[in-house]
C-alpha positions as a Markdown table, in Angstrom:
| # | Residue | x | y | z |
|---|---|---|---|---|
| 1 | Met | 88.5 | 116.8 | 100.6 |
| 2 | Thr | 90.7 | 113.7 | 100.2 |
| 3 | Gln | 93.4 | 112.9 | 97.4 |
| 4 | Ile | 95.1 | 109.6 | 97.2 |
| 5 | Phe | 98.8 | 109.0 | 95.5 |
| 6 | Gly | 100.5 | 105.9 | 94.9 |
| 7 | Asp | 99.6 | 102.6 | 96.7 |
| 8 | Tyr | 97.9 | 103.8 | 99.3 |
| 9 | Cys | 95.7 | 101.4 | 101.6 |
| 10 | Glu | 94.3 | 101.9 | 105.0 |
| 11 | Gly | 95.7 | 98.8 | 106.5 |
| 12 | Glu | 93.7 | 96.9 | 109.0 |
| 13 | Pro | 92.3 | 98.5 | 111.9 |
| 14 | Asn | 91.8 | 95.3 | 113.9 |
| 15 | Ser | 95.5 | 94.4 | 113.2 |
| 16 | Pro | 96.2 | 92.2 | 116.1 |
| 17 | Glu | 99.6 | 93.7 | 116.9 |
| 18 | Phe | 100.4 | 97.2 | 116.2 |
| 19 | Leu | 102.5 | 100.3 | 117.8 |
| 20 | Ile | 101.5 | 104.1 | 117.8 |
| 21 | Ile | 103.8 | 106.7 | 119.1 |
| 22 | Gly | 102.5 | 110.2 | 118.8 |
| 23 | Phe | 104.5 | 113.6 | 119.2 |
| 24 | Ser | 103.0 | 117.2 | 119.8 |
| 25 | Pro | 104.9 | 119.4 | 117.2 |
| 26 | Ser | 105.1 | 122.5 | 119.6 |
| 27 | Ser | 106.6 | 120.8 | 122.4 |
| 28 | Val | 110.3 | 120.6 | 121.7 |
| 29 | Pro | 112.0 | 122.5 | 118.7 |
| 30 | Leu | 112.5 | 120.4 | 115.5 |
| 31 | Lys | 116.3 | 120.1 | 116.0 |
| 32 | Gln | 116.3 | 118.8 | 119.3 |
| 33 | Arg | 113.8 | 116.1 | 118.1 |
| 34 | Trp | 116.4 | 114.6 | 115.6 |
| 35 | Arg | 117.8 | 112.5 | 118.2 |
| 36 | Asn | 114.1 | 111.3 | 119.3 |
| 37 | Asn | 113.6 | 110.2 | 115.8 |
| 38 | Gly | 116.4 | 107.4 | 115.9 |
| 39 | Leu | 115.4 | 106.6 | 119.4 |
| 40 | Ser | 111.8 | 105.7 | 118.0 |
| 41 | Ala | 112.8 | 104.1 | 115.2 |
| 42 | Asp | 115.2 | 102.0 | 117.1 |
| 43 | Phe | 112.5 | 101.2 | 119.6 |
| 44 | Met | 110.2 | 100.3 | 116.9 |
| 45 | Ala | 112.6 | 97.9 | 115.3 |
| 46 | Asp | 113.6 | 96.2 | 118.5 |
| 47 | Tyr | 109.9 | 95.7 | 119.4 |
| 48 | Leu | 109.3 | 94.1 | 116.5 |
| 49 | Thr | 112.0 | 91.7 | 116.7 |
| 50 | Thr | 110.1 | 89.7 | 119.3 |
| 51 | Phe | 107.8 | 88.8 | 116.6 |
| 52 | Phe | 110.6 | 87.3 | 114.5 |
| 53 | Leu | 112.7 | 85.5 | 116.8 |
| 54 | Gly | 116.0 | 84.3 | 115.5 |
| 55 | Asn | 117.4 | 80.8 | 116.4 |
| 56 | Glu | 121.1 | 80.9 | 117.0 |
| 57 | Glu | 121.3 | 77.2 | 115.7 |
| 58 | Asn | 119.6 | 78.5 | 112.6 |
| 59 | Pro | 121.6 | 81.3 | 110.9 |
| 60 | Ala | 119.3 | 82.0 | 108.3 |
| 61 | Ser | 116.5 | 82.6 | 111.0 |
| 62 | Met | 119.0 | 85.3 | 112.4 |
| 63 | Arg | 119.8 | 86.9 | 109.5 |
| 64 | Arg | 116.2 | 87.4 | 108.6 |
| 65 | Gln | 115.5 | 89.0 | 112.0 |
| 66 | Ala | 118.6 | 91.3 | 111.2 |
| 67 | Glu | 117.0 | 92.2 | 107.8 |
| 68 | Ile | 113.7 | 92.8 | 109.2 |
| 69 | Lys | 115.1 | 95.2 | 112.3 |
| 70 | Ser | 117.4 | 97.1 | 109.8 |
| 71 | Ala | 114.3 | 97.7 | 107.4 |
| 72 | Val | 112.1 | 98.6 | 110.2 |
| 73 | Gly | 114.6 | 101.0 | 111.8 |
| 74 | Phe | 115.7 | 102.6 | 108.5 |
| 75 | Val | 111.9 | 103.2 | 106.9 |
| 76 | Ala | 110.6 | 104.5 | 110.6 |
| 77 | Asn | 113.5 | 107.0 | 111.0 |
| 78 | Glu | 113.0 | 108.0 | 107.4 |
| 79 | Leu | 109.3 | 108.3 | 107.8 |
| 80 | Leu | 109.7 | 110.6 | 111.2 |
| 81 | Glu | 112.5 | 112.5 | 109.7 |
| 82 | Asn | 109.8 | 113.8 | 106.7 |
| 83 | Ala | 107.0 | 114.0 | 109.1 |
| 84 | Met | 108.9 | 116.2 | 111.4 |
| 85 | Lys | 110.8 | 118.1 | 108.6 |
| 86 | Phe | 107.8 | 119.2 | 106.6 |
| 87 | Thr | 105.1 | 119.4 | 109.5 |
| 88 | Asp | 103.0 | 122.7 | 109.1 |
| 89 | Glu | 104.7 | 124.4 | 112.2 |
| 90 | Arg | 101.7 | 126.9 | 112.5 |
| 91 | Ser | 99.4 | 124.1 | 113.3 |
| 92 | Ala | 99.1 | 122.2 | 116.5 |
| 93 | Phe | 98.2 | 119.0 | 114.6 |
| 94 | Pro | 100.1 | 116.1 | 116.0 |
| 95 | Ile | 102.5 | 113.9 | 114.3 |
| 96 | Ser | 102.0 | 110.2 | 114.4 |
| 97 | Ile | 103.8 | 107.1 | 113.5 |
| 98 | Gln | 102.2 | 103.5 | 113.5 |
| 99 | Leu | 103.7 | 100.2 | 112.8 |
| 100 | Gln | 101.1 | 97.1 | 111.9 |
| 101 | Leu | 102.1 | 93.7 | 111.9 |
| 102 | His | 100.2 | 91.5 | 109.3 |
| 103 | Pro | 100.9 | 87.9 | 108.1 |
| 104 | Asn | 102.8 | 88.8 | 105.2 |
| 105 | Cys | 103.7 | 92.5 | 105.4 |
| 106 | Leu | 104.3 | 95.2 | 107.7 |
| 107 | Met | 102.6 | 98.5 | 107.4 |
| 108 | Phe | 103.7 | 101.9 | 108.3 |
| 109 | Phe | 101.5 | 105.2 | 108.6 |
| 110 | Thr | 103.0 | 108.4 | 109.6 |
| 111 | Thr | 100.4 | 111.4 | 109.9 |
| 112 | Asn | 101.4 | 115.0 | 109.9 |
| 113 | Ser | 100.2 | 118.5 | 108.9 |
| 114 | Val | 101.5 | 120.1 | 105.7 |
| 115 | Glu | 101.7 | 123.6 | 104.8 |
| 116 | Pro | 98.5 | 124.3 | 102.2 |
| 117 | Glu | 100.8 | 126.5 | 100.2 |
| 118 | Lys | 103.4 | 123.5 | 99.7 |
| 119 | Ile | 100.8 | 120.7 | 98.8 |
| 120 | Ser | 101.2 | 121.2 | 95.1 |
| 121 | Gln | 104.8 | 121.0 | 94.8 |
| 122 | Phe | 104.8 | 117.8 | 97.2 |
| 123 | Gln | 102.0 | 116.3 | 95.2 |
| 124 | Ser | 103.7 | 116.8 | 91.9 |
| 125 | Tyr | 106.8 | 115.1 | 93.2 |
| 126 | Leu | 104.6 | 112.1 | 94.4 |
| 127 | Glu | 103.3 | 112.0 | 91.1 |
| 128 | Glu | 106.8 | 111.9 | 89.4 |
| 129 | Leu | 107.7 | 109.3 | 92.0 |
| 130 | Thr | 105.0 | 106.8 | 91.7 |
| 131 | Ser | 105.1 | 106.7 | 87.9 |
| 132 | Cys | 109.2 | 106.4 | 87.4 |
| 133 | Asp | 111.6 | 103.7 | 87.5 |
| 134 | Pro | 112.9 | 103.9 | 91.2 |
| 135 | Glu | 116.3 | 102.9 | 90.4 |
| 136 | Glu | 116.7 | 105.3 | 87.4 |
| 137 | Met | 115.2 | 108.2 | 89.7 |
| 138 | Tyr | 117.5 | 107.4 | 92.3 |
| 139 | Leu | 120.6 | 107.7 | 90.1 |
| 140 | Arg | 119.4 | 111.1 | 88.6 |
| 141 | Gln | 118.7 | 112.4 | 92.2 |
| 142 | Leu | 122.2 | 111.2 | 93.3 |
| 143 | Glu | 123.6 | 113.2 | 90.3 |
| 144 | Lys | 121.3 | 116.3 | 91.1 |
| 145 | Asn | 122.3 | 116.0 | 94.8 |
| 146 | Ala | 125.9 | 116.3 | 94.2 |
| 147 | Leu | 125.3 | 119.3 | 92.1 |
| 148 | Glu | 123.4 | 121.2 | 94.7 |
| 149 | Glu | 125.8 | 121.1 | 97.7 |
| 150 | Met | 123.2 | 123.3 | 99.8 |
| 151 | Ser | 120.1 | 121.3 | 99.1 |
| 152 | Thr | 117.9 | 120.6 | 102.4 |
| 153 | Ser | 116.4 | 117.5 | 100.8 |
| 154 | Ser | 118.0 | 114.6 | 99.6 |
| 155 | Arg | 114.8 | 112.9 | 98.1 |
| 156 | Leu | 116.5 | 109.6 | 98.7 |
| 157 | Gly | 114.4 | 108.1 | 101.5 |
| 158 | Tyr | 111.2 | 106.8 | 99.6 |
| 159 | Leu | 113.6 | 105.9 | 96.6 |
| 160 | Thr | 115.6 | 103.9 | 98.8 |
| 161 | Met | 112.6 | 102.1 | 100.4 |
| 162 | Met | 111.1 | 101.3 | 96.9 |
| 163 | Ser | 114.6 | 100.0 | 95.4 |
| 164 | Asp | 116.1 | 98.3 | 98.5 |
| 165 | Tyr | 113.2 | 97.1 | 100.5 |
| 166 | Met | 110.5 | 96.6 | 97.7 |
| 167 | Ala | 108.5 | 98.7 | 99.4 |
| 168 | Arg | 104.9 | 99.9 | 98.2 |
| 169 | Leu | 104.2 | 103.7 | 99.1 |
| 170 | Gly | 100.9 | 105.6 | 99.0 |
| 171 | Trp | 99.7 | 108.9 | 100.2 |
| 172 | Lys | 96.5 | 110.4 | 101.5 |
| 173 | Phe | 95.8 | 114.1 | 101.7 |
| 174 | Glu | 92.6 | 115.3 | 103.7 |
| 175 | Thr | 91.7 | 118.4 | 105.1 |
| 176 | Val | 91.2 | 117.9 | 108.7 |
| 177 | Gln | 90.3 | 121.6 | 109.7 |
| 178 | Lys | 88.8 | 124.5 | 107.6 |
| 179 | Asp | 89.5 | 127.7 | 109.3 |
| 180 | Pro | 92.3 | 128.2 | 109.5 |
| 181 | Glu | 93.1 | 125.3 | 107.1 |
| 182 | Val | 94.9 | 122.3 | 108.1 |
| 183 | Val | 95.6 | 119.5 | 105.9 |
| 184 | Ala | 96.7 | 116.0 | 106.9 |
| 185 | Val | 99.1 | 113.8 | 104.8 |
| 186 | Thr | 99.3 | 110.2 | 105.6 |
| 187 | Thr | 102.2 | 108.3 | 104.4 |
| 188 | Met | 101.9 | 104.8 | 104.0 |
| 189 | Val | 104.9 | 102.1 | 103.5 |
| 190 | Gln | 104.1 | 98.4 | 103.2 |
| 191 | Leu | 107.2 | 96.1 | 103.4 |
| 192 | Pro | 106.7 | 92.5 | 102.5 |
| 193 | Val | 108.0 | 89.8 | 105.0 |
């Protein structure tokens, strides 16, 4: 069974430039992984800047390089944090993040397992997210977060990507194993460059 939400597209498997990082969900406890998320996101951002060289004599090119590096670092970190936080810890399904470089865009793909009993709630949120005005929903979520002091999820990452970075987002859910059931979700983020 496969279900698609948002603007999901597969990207191009023959992308001339790509980077994939994989993680085993059982190798290190989640709390110890948070530092790795930031390091991995920073690595991806640094790696990508080699394709957007800045020229110190051209301040505009330096600004563009810094903007792209910042966007890649933010998006990669948010995607990794979500994948780690919401993975089905009962499953041995690996977590991965992929960055593809295309002439007009960057594409990110994170894949992780998700607990089958939490899929319906997640998909309801995605339906709301993909049919809303991101800026209005962002403000509502800020107000809600201010009232809920102990919230474990801010729900601002995807909204920030959509509002601040003009990102297109999509999700693909697919059953990858039947017994026991393992459902994988791939989150796709496409950033214009």
